[in-house]
Coordinates of C-alpha atoms in Angstrom, one line a residue:
X1 CA 147.8 -164.2 -54.1
X2 CA 145.3 -165.3 -51.4
X3 CA 142.5 -167.5 -52.6
X4 CA 139.8 -164.9 -51.7
X5 CA 141.5 -162.4 -53.9
X6 CA 141.7 -164.7 -56.8
X7 CA 138.0 -165.4 -56.5
X8 CA 137.2 -161.7 -56.3
X9 CA 139.4 -160.9 -59.3
X10 CA 137.7 -163.7 -61.3
X11 CA 134.2 -162.4 -60.4
X12 CA 135.2 -158.8 -61.3
X13 CA 136.6 -160.0 -64.6
X14 CA 133.5 -162.0 -65.5
X15 CA 131.3 -159.1 -64.5
X16 CA 133.2 -156.7 -66.7
X17 CA 133.1 -159.1 -69.7
X18 CA 129.4 -159.6 -69.2
X19 CA 128.7 -155.9 -68.9
X20 CA 130.7 -155.3 -72.2
X21 CA 128.8 -158.1 -73.9
X22 CA 125.4 -156.6 -72.7
X23 CA 126.4 -153.2 -73.9
X24 CA 127.6 -154.5 -77.2
X25 CA 124.4 -156.5 -77.7
X26 CA 122.2 -153.5 -76.8
X27 CA 124.2 -151.3 -79.2
X28 CA 123.7 -153.8 -82.0
X29 CA 119.9 -153.8 -81.2
X30 CA 119.6 -150.0 -80.9
X31 CA 118.3 -148.6 -84.2
X32 CA 120.7 -146.4 -86.2
X33 CA 119.2 -142.9 -86.3
X34 CA 119.6 -139.9 -88.6
X35 CA 118.2 -137.6 -85.9
X36 CA 115.8 -137.9 -83.0
X37 CA 112.8 -140.0 -84.1
X38 CA 114.2 -140.6 -87.6
X39 CA 115.6 -144.1 -88.2
X40 CA 118.3 -144.9 -90.8
X41 CA 117.2 -147.9 -92.9
X42 CA 119.1 -149.0 -96.0
X43 CA 120.9 -145.7 -96.1
X44 CA 117.6 -143.7 -96.0
X45 CA 116.2 -141.5 -93.2
X46 CA 112.8 -142.9 -92.5
X47 CA 110.3 -141.3 -90.2
X48 CA 108.0 -138.3 -89.4
X49 CA 109.2 -134.9 -88.4
X50 CA 107.7 -131.4 -87.9
X51 CA 110.8 -129.8 -86.3
X52 CA 112.6 -128.7 -89.5
X53 CA 114.7 -131.8 -90.3
X54 CA 115.6 -132.0 -94.0
X55 CA 116.1 -135.8 -94.2
X56 CA 119.6 -135.2 -95.6
X57 CA 118.3 -133.3 -98.6
X58 CA 119.8 -129.8 -98.7
X59 CA 117.3 -128.6 -101.3
X60 CA 114.4 -128.9 -98.8
X61 CA 116.2 -127.5 -95.8
X62 CA 114.9 -124.0 -95.9
X63 CA 111.3 -124.9 -96.6
X64 CA 111.4 -127.6 -93.8
X65 CA 112.6 -125.0 -91.4
X66 CA 109.8 -122.6 -92.6
X67 CA 107.2 -125.3 -91.8
X68 CA 108.7 -125.8 -88.4
X69 CA 108.5 -122.0 -87.7
X70 CA 104.8 -122.0 -88.7
X71 CA 104.2 -125.0 -86.4
X72 CA 105.9 -123.1 -83.6
X73 CA 103.8 -120.0 -84.3
X74 CA 100.5 -121.8 -83.8
X75 CA 101.5 -123.5 -80.5
X76 CA 99.0 -122.7 -77.8
X77 CA 96.1 -122.5 -80.3
X78 CA 93.7 -125.3 -81.1
X79 CA 95.4 -127.3 -83.9
X80 CA 95.3 -130.6 -85.7
X81 CA 98.2 -132.4 -87.4
X82 CA 98.4 -133.0 -91.2
X83 CA 101.1 -135.2 -92.6
X84 CA 102.8 -134.7 -95.9
X85 CA 103.8 -138.2 -97.0
X86 CA 106.2 -138.6 -100.0
X87 CA 109.8 -139.7 -100.6
X88 CA 112.2 -137.0 -99.5
X89 CA 115.6 -138.3 -100.6
X90 CA 117.1 -139.0 -104.0
X91 CA 120.4 -139.1 -105.8
X92 CA 118.9 -137.2 -108.8
X93 CA 119.0 -133.4 -108.6
X94 CA 115.7 -132.9 -110.6
X95 CA 113.8 -135.2 -108.2
X96 CA 115.2 -133.2 -105.2
X97 CA 114.0 -130.0 -106.9
X98 CA 110.5 -131.6 -107.3
X99 CA 110.4 -132.4 -103.6
X100 CA 111.2 -128.8 -102.9
X101 CA 108.3 -127.7 -105.2
X102 CA 105.9 -130.0 -103.4
X103 CA 107.0 -128.8 -99.9
X104 CA 106.8 -125.1 -101.0
X105 CA 103.2 -125.7 -102.0
X106 CA 102.6 -127.4 -98.6
X107 CA 104.0 -124.5 -96.6
X108 CA 102.2 -121.9 -98.6
X109 CA 99.0 -123.8 -98.3
X110 CA 99.5 -124.3 -94.6
X111 CA 100.0 -120.5 -94.1
X112 CA 97.0 -119.7 -96.3
X113 CA 94.7 -122.2 -94.5
X114 CA 95.9 -121.0 -91.0
X115 CA 95.4 -117.3 -91.8
X116 CA 92.7 -117.4 -94.5
X117 CA 90.0 -119.4 -92.7
X118 CA 89.8 -117.2 -89.6
X119 CA 88.9 -119.5 -86.8
X120 CA 90.9 -122.4 -85.5
X121 CA 91.8 -125.2 -85.7
X122 CA 95.2 -124.4 -87.2
X123 CA 97.2 -126.9 -89.2
X124 CA 100.4 -128.3 -87.8
X125 CA 102.3 -129.8 -90.7
X126 CA 104.7 -132.8 -90.4
X127 CA 106.8 -134.4 -93.1
X128 CA 106.7 -138.2 -93.5
X129 CA 109.4 -139.9 -95.5
X130 CA 108.5 -143.5 -96.6
X131 CA 111.7 -143.9 -98.6
X132 CA 112.3 -144.4 -102.2
X133 CA 109.2 -145.8 -104.0
X134 CA 107.4 -145.8 -100.7
X135 CA 109.4 -149.0 -99.7
X136 CA 109.0 -148.3 -96.0
X137 CA 105.4 -147.0 -96.1
X138 CA 104.3 -149.6 -93.6
X139 CA 106.5 -148.2 -90.8
X140 CA 105.4 -144.7 -91.6
X141 CA 101.7 -145.7 -91.6
X142 CA 102.3 -147.3 -88.2
X143 CA 103.6 -144.0 -86.9
X144 CA 100.7 -142.0 -88.4
X145 CA 98.1 -144.3 -86.9
X146 CA 99.6 -143.7 -83.5
X147 CA 99.6 -140.0 -84.1
X148 CA 95.9 -140.2 -85.1
X149 CA 95.1 -141.7 -81.7
X150 CA 97.4 -139.5 -79.7
X151 CA 95.7 -136.5 -78.0
X152 CA 98.9 -134.4 -78.4
X153 CA 99.1 -135.0 -82.2
X154 CA 95.5 -135.2 -83.3
X155 CA 96.4 -136.3 -86.8
X156 CA 93.4 -135.6 -89.0
X157 CA 94.6 -135.9 -92.6
X158 CA 97.5 -137.3 -94.7
X159 CA 98.3 -135.7 -98.0
X160 CA 101.2 -135.8 -100.5
X161 CA 101.4 -139.1 -102.4
X162 CA 103.2 -138.2 -105.6
X163 CA 103.6 -141.7 -107.2
X164 CA 100.9 -144.2 -108.3
X165 CA 102.5 -147.4 -107.0
X166 CA 101.3 -150.6 -105.4
X167 CA 103.1 -149.4 -102.2
X168 CA 101.2 -146.1 -102.3
X169 CA 98.0 -147.9 -102.8
X170 CA 98.7 -150.1 -99.7
X171 CA 99.5 -147.1 -97.6
X172 CA 96.3 -145.3 -98.7
X173 CA 94.3 -148.5 -98.1
X174 CA 95.5 -149.0 -94.6
X175 CA 95.1 -145.3 -93.6
X176 CA 91.5 -145.2 -94.8
X177 CA 90.8 -148.6 -93.3
X178 CA 91.6 -147.0 -89.9
X179 CA 89.4 -144.0 -90.8
X180 CA 92.3 -141.5 -91.3
X181 CA 91.3 -139.1 -94.1
X182 CA 93.6 -139.0 -97.1
X183 CA 93.8 -136.1 -99.6
X184 CA 95.7 -137.2 -102.7
X185 CA 97.0 -134.2 -104.6
X186 CA 99.5 -135.7 -106.9
X187 CA 98.6 -139.3 -107.8
X188 CA 96.7 -139.8 -111.1
X189 CA 96.6 -143.6 -111.3
X190 CA 93.0 -144.9 -111.7
X191 CA 93.6 -147.7 -109.2
X192 CA 93.9 -145.3 -106.2
X193 CA 90.4 -143.9 -106.5
X194 CA 86.9 -144.7 -105.5
X195 CA 84.3 -145.5 -108.1
X196 CA 81.3 -143.2 -108.2
X197 CA 77.7 -144.4 -108.7
X198 CA 74.7 -142.5 -110.0
X199 CA 72.9 -142.9 -106.6
X200 CA 75.9 -142.3 -104.5
X201 CA 75.3 -145.5 -102.6
X202 CA 78.2 -147.6 -103.9
X203 CA 80.6 -149.1 -101.3
X204 CA 83.8 -147.1 -101.3
X205 CA 87.1 -149.1 -101.7
X206 CA 88.9 -146.3 -99.8
X207 CA 86.4 -144.6 -97.4
X208 CA 87.8 -141.2 -96.5
X209 CA 89.9 -140.8 -99.7
X210 CA 89.6 -137.6 -101.7
X211 CA 91.5 -136.6 -104.8
X212 CA 92.0 -133.2 -106.5
X213 CA 93.8 -134.4 -109.6
X214 CA 92.0 -136.1 -112.5
X215 CA 92.6 -139.8 -113.0
X216 CA 94.7 -140.9 -116.0
X217 CA 91.4 -141.9 -117.7
X218 CA 89.9 -138.4 -117.2
X219 CA 93.2 -136.7 -118.3
X220 CA 93.4 -138.8 -121.4
X221 CA 89.8 -138.1 -122.2
X222 CA 90.4 -134.4 -121.7
X223 CA 93.3 -134.6 -124.2
X224 CA 91.2 -136.4 -126.7
X225 CA 88.4 -134.0 -126.4
X226 CA 90.8 -131.0 -126.8
X227 CA 92.2 -132.5 -129.9
X228 CA 88.8 -133.5 -131.4
X229 CA 89.4 -137.2 -130.7
X230 CA 92.6 -136.7 -132.7
X231 CA 90.4 -137.2 -135.7
X232 CA 92.0 -134.8 -138.1
X233 CA 92.5 -136.2 -141.6
X234 CA 95.8 -138.1 -142.2
X235 CA 96.6 -138.2 -138.5
X236 CA 97.8 -141.6 -137.4
X237 CA 98.6 -142.6 -133.9
X238 CA 100.6 -145.3 -132.1
X239 CA 100.7 -146.4 -128.5
X240 CA 104.1 -146.9 -126.8
X241 CA 103.8 -148.2 -123.3
X242 CA 106.0 -149.5 -120.4
X243 CA 105.1 -153.0 -119.5
X244 CA 106.9 -152.8 -116.1
X245 CA 104.2 -153.2 -113.4
X246 CA 103.3 -149.6 -112.5
X247 CA 99.9 -148.3 -111.7
X248 CA 100.5 -145.0 -113.5
X249 CA 101.8 -146.6 -116.7
X250 CA 99.1 -149.2 -116.7
X251 CA 96.1 -146.9 -116.2
X252 CA 97.6 -144.4 -118.7
X253 CA 98.0 -147.1 -121.4
X254 CA 94.5 -148.3 -120.8
X255 CA 93.1 -144.8 -121.0
X256 CA 95.0 -144.1 -124.3
X257 CA 94.0 -147.4 -125.7
X258 CA 90.4 -146.7 -125.0
X259 CA 90.2 -143.5 -127.0
X260 CA 88.0 -143.8 -130.1
X261 CA 89.7 -142.3 -133.1
X262 CA 88.1 -141.1 -136.3
X263 CA 91.3 -140.9 -138.3
X264 CA 93.0 -143.7 -140.2
X265 CA 94.4 -146.6 -138.2
X266 CA 98.1 -146.5 -137.2
X267 CA 100.5 -149.3 -136.3
X268 CA 99.9 -151.8 -133.4
X269 CA 100.9 -150.8 -129.9
X270 CA 104.6 -151.1 -129.1
X271 CA 106.0 -151.9 -125.7
X272 CA 109.3 -151.4 -123.8
X273 CA 110.3 -152.4 -120.3
X274 CA 112.1 -150.2 -117.8
X275 CA 113.9 -151.4 -114.6
X276 CA 112.2 -148.8 -112.4
X277 CA 110.8 -145.3 -112.2
X278 CA 114.2 -143.6 -112.0
X279 CA 116.5 -145.9 -113.9
X280 CA 117.0 -146.0 -117.7
X281 CA 118.3 -149.5 -117.9
X282 CA 118.3 -150.6 -121.6
X283 CA 115.4 -148.4 -122.6
X284 CA 117.7 -146.4 -124.9
X285 CA 118.3 -149.4 -127.1
X286 CA 114.7 -150.4 -127.0
X287 CA 113.6 -146.9 -128.0
X288 CA 116.0 -146.9 -131.0
X289 CA 114.2 -150.0 -132.3
X290 CA 110.8 -148.6 -131.5
X291 CA 111.6 -145.3 -133.3
X292 CA 112.8 -147.2 -136.4
X293 CA 109.5 -149.1 -136.4
X294 CA 107.5 -145.9 -136.1
X295 CA 109.6 -144.3 -138.8
X296 CA 108.6 -147.2 -141.2
X297 CA 105.0 -146.6 -140.4
X298 CA 103.0 -143.5 -141.2
X299 CA 102.3 -142.6 -137.6
X300 CA 103.0 -139.0 -136.6
X301 CA 101.4 -139.0 -133.1
X302 CA 102.6 -141.2 -130.3
X303 CA 100.7 -141.9 -127.1
X304 CA 103.4 -142.5 -124.5
X305 CA 102.4 -144.4 -121.3
X306 CA 105.6 -144.1 -119.3
X307 CA 107.5 -142.1 -116.7
X308 CA 109.3 -138.8 -117.2
X309 CA 112.8 -140.2 -117.3
X310 CA 111.9 -142.7 -120.1
X311 CA 109.8 -140.1 -121.9
X312 CA 112.9 -137.9 -122.2
X313 CA 115.0 -140.7 -123.6
X314 CA 112.2 -141.7 -126.0
X315 CA 111.8 -138.2 -127.3
X316 CA 115.5 -137.8 -128.0
X317 CA 115.7 -141.2 -129.8
X318 CA 112.7 -140.3 -131.9
X319 CA 114.3 -137.1 -132.9
X320 CA 117.6 -138.9 -133.9
X321 CA 116.0 -141.3 -136.3
X322 CA 116.0 -139.9 -139.8
X323 CA 112.4 -140.0 -141.0
X324 CA 111.8 -137.9 -144.1
X325 CA 111.7 -134.7 -142.1
X326 CA 108.6 -135.9 -140.4
X327 CA 107.4 -134.0 -137.3
X328 CA 106.2 -136.1 -134.3
X329 CA 103.9 -135.1 -131.5
X330 CA 104.2 -137.2 -128.3
X331 CA 101.2 -137.2 -126.1
X332 CA 101.6 -138.2 -122.4
X333 CA 100.2 -137.9 -118.9
X334 CA 100.6 -135.7 -115.8
X335 CA 104.0 -137.1 -114.9
X336 CA 105.4 -135.3 -117.9
X337 CA 104.9 -132.0 -116.0
X338 CA 108.5 -132.6 -114.7
X339 CA 110.0 -133.1 -118.1
X340 CA 111.2 -129.6 -118.7
X341 CA 113.3 -129.6 -115.5
X342 CA 115.2 -132.6 -116.8
X343 CA 116.0 -131.2 -120.2
X344 CA 119.5 -129.8 -120.9
X345 CA 120.5 -127.3 -123.7
X346 CA 122.0 -130.3 -125.6
X347 CA 118.6 -132.1 -125.3
X348 CA 116.8 -129.2 -126.8
X349 CA 119.2 -129.0 -129.7
X350 CA 118.6 -132.7 -130.5
X351 CA 114.8 -132.1 -130.6
X352 CA 115.1 -129.5 -133.3
X353 CA 116.4 -130.0 -136.8
X354 CA 119.3 -128.1 -138.5
X355 CA 116.7 -125.7 -139.9
X356 CA 115.7 -124.8 -136.3
X357 CA 112.3 -126.3 -136.5
X358 CA 111.0 -128.9 -134.1
X359 CA 111.4 -132.6 -134.9
X360 CA 109.5 -133.6 -131.8
X361 CA 106.9 -131.7 -129.7
X362 CA 105.7 -133.2 -126.4
X363 CA 102.1 -132.5 -125.4
X364 CA 100.6 -133.5 -122.1
X365 CA 97.7 -133.0 -119.8
X366 CA 99.2 -131.1 -116.9
X367 CA 97.2 -130.9 -113.6
X368 CA 97.6 -127.1 -113.7
X369 CA 99.5 -124.2 -115.4
X370 CA 99.9 -120.6 -114.2
X371 CA 98.9 -119.2 -117.6
X372 CA 95.7 -121.1 -118.0
X373 CA 93.2 -118.7 -116.4
X374 CA 94.5 -115.4 -117.9
X375 CA 94.8 -117.0 -121.4
X376 CA 91.3 -118.6 -121.3
X377 CA 89.7 -115.5 -119.9
X378 CA 91.2 -113.5 -122.7
X379 CA 89.8 -116.0 -125.2
X380 CA 86.4 -115.9 -123.5
X381 CA 86.3 -112.1 -123.6
X382 CA 87.2 -112.0 -127.3
X383 CA 84.3 -114.3 -128.0
X384 CA 82.0 -112.2 -125.8
X385 CA 83.0 -109.0 -127.5
X386 CA 82.4 -110.5 -130.9
X387 CA 78.8 -111.3 -130.0
X388 CA 77.8 -108.4 -127.6
X389 CA 78.0 -104.7 -127.5
X390 CA 78.3 -104.4 -123.7
X391 CA 80.4 -105.6 -120.9
X392 CA 79.4 -108.9 -119.2
X393 CA 77.9 -108.7 -115.7
X394 CA 79.5 -110.5 -112.8
X395 CA 76.8 -113.2 -113.1
X396 CA 77.7 -113.7 -116.8
X397 CA 81.4 -114.2 -116.2
X398 CA 82.6 -117.8 -116.2
X399 CA 83.1 -118.9 -112.6
X400 CA 85.2 -121.8 -113.8
X401 CA 87.8 -119.3 -115.0
X402 CA 87.4 -116.3 -112.7
X403 CA 87.5 -118.1 -109.4
X404 CA 90.6 -120.2 -110.1
X405 CA 92.3 -116.9 -111.4
X406 CA 91.5 -115.2 -108.1
X407 CA 92.9 -118.2 -106.2
X408 CA 96.1 -118.1 -108.3
X409 CA 96.4 -114.4 -107.6
X410 CA 96.1 -115.1 -103.8
X411 CA 98.9 -117.7 -104.1
X412 CA 101.1 -115.3 -105.9
X413 CA 100.4 -112.7 -103.2
X414 CA 101.2 -115.2 -100.5
X415 CA 104.6 -115.9 -102.2
X416 CA 105.3 -112.2 -102.2
X417 CA 104.3 -111.8 -98.6
X418 CA 106.5 -114.7 -97.6
X419 CA 109.4 -113.1 -99.5
X420 CA 108.7 -109.8 -97.7
X421 CA 108.9 -111.5 -94.3
X422 CA 112.3 -112.9 -95.1
X423 CA 111.1 -116.5 -95.1
X424 CA 113.5 -118.6 -97.2
X425 CA 112.0 -121.5 -99.2
X426 CA 115.1 -122.6 -101.0
X427 CA 114.2 -120.9 -104.3
X428 CA 111.4 -118.9 -105.7
X429 CA 108.5 -121.3 -106.3
X430 CA 108.2 -122.4 -109.9
X431 CA 104.6 -122.7 -110.7
X432 CA 105.1 -124.0 -114.3
X433 CA 105.5 -127.7 -113.2
X434 CA 102.1 -127.6 -111.4
X435 CA 103.5 -129.3 -108.2
X436 CA 103.4 -126.2 -106.0
X437 CA 99.9 -125.3 -107.2
X438 CA 98.5 -128.8 -106.7
X439 CA 99.9 -129.3 -103.2
X440 CA 98.8 -125.8 -102.2
X441 CA 95.3 -126.6 -103.4
X442 CA 95.4 -129.8 -101.3
X443 CA 96.2 -127.9 -98.1
X444 CA 93.4 -125.4 -98.8
X445 CA 90.9 -128.3 -99.4
X446 CA 92.0 -129.9 -96.1
X447 CA 91.6 -126.5 -94.3
X448 CA 88.1 -126.1 -95.7
X449 CA 87.1 -129.6 -94.6
X450 CA 88.5 -129.0 -91.1
X451 CA 86.5 -125.8 -90.6
X452 CA 83.3 -127.2 -92.0
X453 CA 83.7 -130.2 -89.7
X454 CA 84.3 -127.9 -86.7
X455 CA 81.7 -128.4 -84.0
X456 CA 81.1 -126.6 -80.7
X457 CA 83.6 -124.0 -79.6
X458 CA 86.8 -123.0 -81.3
X459 CA 88.7 -124.8 -78.5
X460 CA 87.6 -128.2 -79.8
X461 CA 88.9 -130.0 -82.9
X462 CA 86.9 -132.2 -85.2
X463 CA 87.3 -136.0 -85.1
X464 CA 89.0 -137.7 -88.0
X465 CA 85.8 -139.4 -89.2
X466 CA 84.1 -136.0 -89.2
X467 CA 86.8 -134.6 -91.5
X468 CA 86.5 -137.6 -93.9
X469 CA 82.8 -137.1 -94.2
X470 CA 83.3 -133.6 -95.5
X471 CA 85.0 -134.6 -98.7
X472 CA 81.8 -135.3 -100.6
X473 CA 80.2 -132.1 -99.3
X474 CA 82.8 -129.9 -100.9
X475 CA 80.7 -129.0 -104.0
X476 CA 78.2 -126.4 -105.1
X477 CA 78.4 -123.5 -102.7
X478 CA 81.0 -125.3 -100.7
X479 CA 83.3 -125.8 -103.7
X480 CA 87.0 -125.0 -103.2
X481 CA 88.3 -122.4 -105.7
X482 CA 91.7 -123.9 -106.4
X483 CA 94.6 -122.5 -108.4
X484 CA 94.3 -125.7 -110.6
X485 CA 90.5 -125.2 -111.1
X486 CA 87.3 -125.5 -109.2
X487 CA 87.4 -128.5 -106.8
X488 CA 84.0 -130.0 -106.5
X489 CA 84.1 -133.5 -105.0
X490 CA 81.7 -136.4 -105.9
X491 CA 80.3 -138.9 -103.4
X492 CA 83.4 -141.0 -104.1
X493 CA 85.7 -138.1 -103.3
X494 CA 86.7 -137.5 -107.0
X495 CA 87.0 -134.1 -108.6
X496 CA 84.1 -133.5 -111.0
X497 CA 85.1 -132.6 -114.5
X498 CA 88.4 -131.1 -113.3
X499 CA 90.0 -129.4 -116.3
X500 CA 93.4 -130.5 -117.6
X501 CA 95.8 -127.8 -118.8
X502 CA 97.0 -128.9 -122.2
X503 CA 100.7 -128.0 -122.4
X504 CA 103.3 -128.3 -125.1
X505 CA 107.1 -128.5 -124.8
X506 CA 108.3 -126.8 -128.0
X507 CA 112.1 -126.9 -128.7
X508 CA 111.9 -123.4 -130.2
X509 CA 114.6 -122.2 -132.6
X510 CA 117.5 -121.9 -130.2
X511 CA 118.5 -122.2 -126.6
X512 CA 116.1 -123.8 -124.1
X513 CA 112.7 -124.8 -125.3
X514 CA 109.4 -123.2 -124.4
X515 CA 106.7 -124.6 -122.1
X516 CA 103.5 -123.3 -123.7
X517 CA 99.9 -123.5 -122.4
X518 CA 97.7 -124.2 -125.4
X519 CA 94.2 -124.7 -123.9
X520 CA 92.0 -126.4 -121.4
X521 CA 90.7 -129.9 -121.9
X522 CA 87.5 -131.1 -120.1
X523 CA 86.8 -134.8 -119.3
X524 CA 83.1 -134.3 -120.1
X525 CA 83.9 -132.2 -123.2
X526 CA 82.3 -129.2 -121.6
X527 CA 83.1 -126.7 -118.8
X528 CA 82.0 -127.3 -115.2
X529 CA 78.4 -126.1 -114.6
X530 CA 77.5 -122.9 -112.8
X531 CA 78.3 -123.0 -109.1
X532 CA 79.8 -126.5 -109.8
X533 CA 76.6 -128.3 -109.1
X534 CA 77.3 -131.9 -109.9
X535 CA 74.5 -133.3 -112.1
X536 CA 72.6 -136.4 -110.9
X537 CA 73.6 -138.4 -113.9
X538 CA 77.3 -138.5 -112.8
X539 CA 78.8 -141.7 -112.0

């Protein structure tokens, strides 16, 4: 072969090898994606999407597509973007069903806000998956901050947030630091809240944060007020708490520990330690020992500061311990609203004795319950009829009951309208677990803030700081009648005297147990004032 040919062949060979190496290097550096714009990290699909992607979770496929269709419908109209941020993948079927309930509430709230408020701006809803336990929240917050600055996105609020974790707190802190309004509809931990002051002048830790769910402290106080400080004669209580670092568990344990009781003292608090929110670890063994210790005491009421997965295991262990036919009541927080979905027929059988009567009843402060307003209005009417010989006037009817009932009726009508349009949401929304109701209320609250912040013509949209300033103005005549109760926000963005729906899980005599609404508990021990005017003495 001539020398020039050998040189040319060598150059071509080297070039080909180099090109292959460059291609391989870029392929290695190119992020693995689940779909356009969604990166695969540690086996999870992390990112933000408003085009109907289900993040690999079939349970949310229909409702994600419904949200995408609503986003398409409002194209061409003045709109802002609202992000729904929560983990959207799980190996556990009950958690995937909870995700679906949350997103059903988001879609129904988006529709109601877009059609119920009249004038634009409309809400374009996107789903933001930060991964299990919000592990990749930093990447999601980066994306959301870019969307807040982008004229084509106009992100004006972030909602969702279903777990009180350190990572959640970091995400909320960074968003509000950059003046992105946050509406927390599902986190009850006391650590992710602003402190109110009597003069309203306190520096806010999270400027631009609003919440529509009571903190664990307020929920525990509402439970105590409902039960008369649990001061009935011969009632003895014990606190059982998870010592794993977790903002929800910690604030709930602190709230329960701070309740002043009038009854006889019970045994000292007992702790267990779980590996994580959704793993049992060795908690079954720990609970057997705790149950034996409780059995040897005279306690019959247990304050449980822990997550739903561990609450279920604890209740079953407590029922298995032979304790002189004693009946136990376990009192827990808002996370217990998901307990019924996790219970099997065999579980219910374990919670009841051979005589069919309950060994263990679980009572908790739910953020909402669909039977609350009808039941409480019926009780109010009976009291009225016993004291009067005439019908009450509209002015005399209790707003704190009638307005939430009307809001719930509107939600039910929206569900029927959606069904009539042939819109599939994956299942008929289950209102009993409160998730759909709370998230729906959150979207309505954002919608009201958007319209009140609207300035100029309908073609303009409010700035993000303008939206954040509206939170503390949503009170009195600007209150939001939510399905979960009247939403009247303080200067710190907290719901004033928001009622807790006291709910009991009763094993019943056979089959699956009953979820029973038993009454409303108020953090202040009295119902919200007329027109929800927040008194000046509130911090």
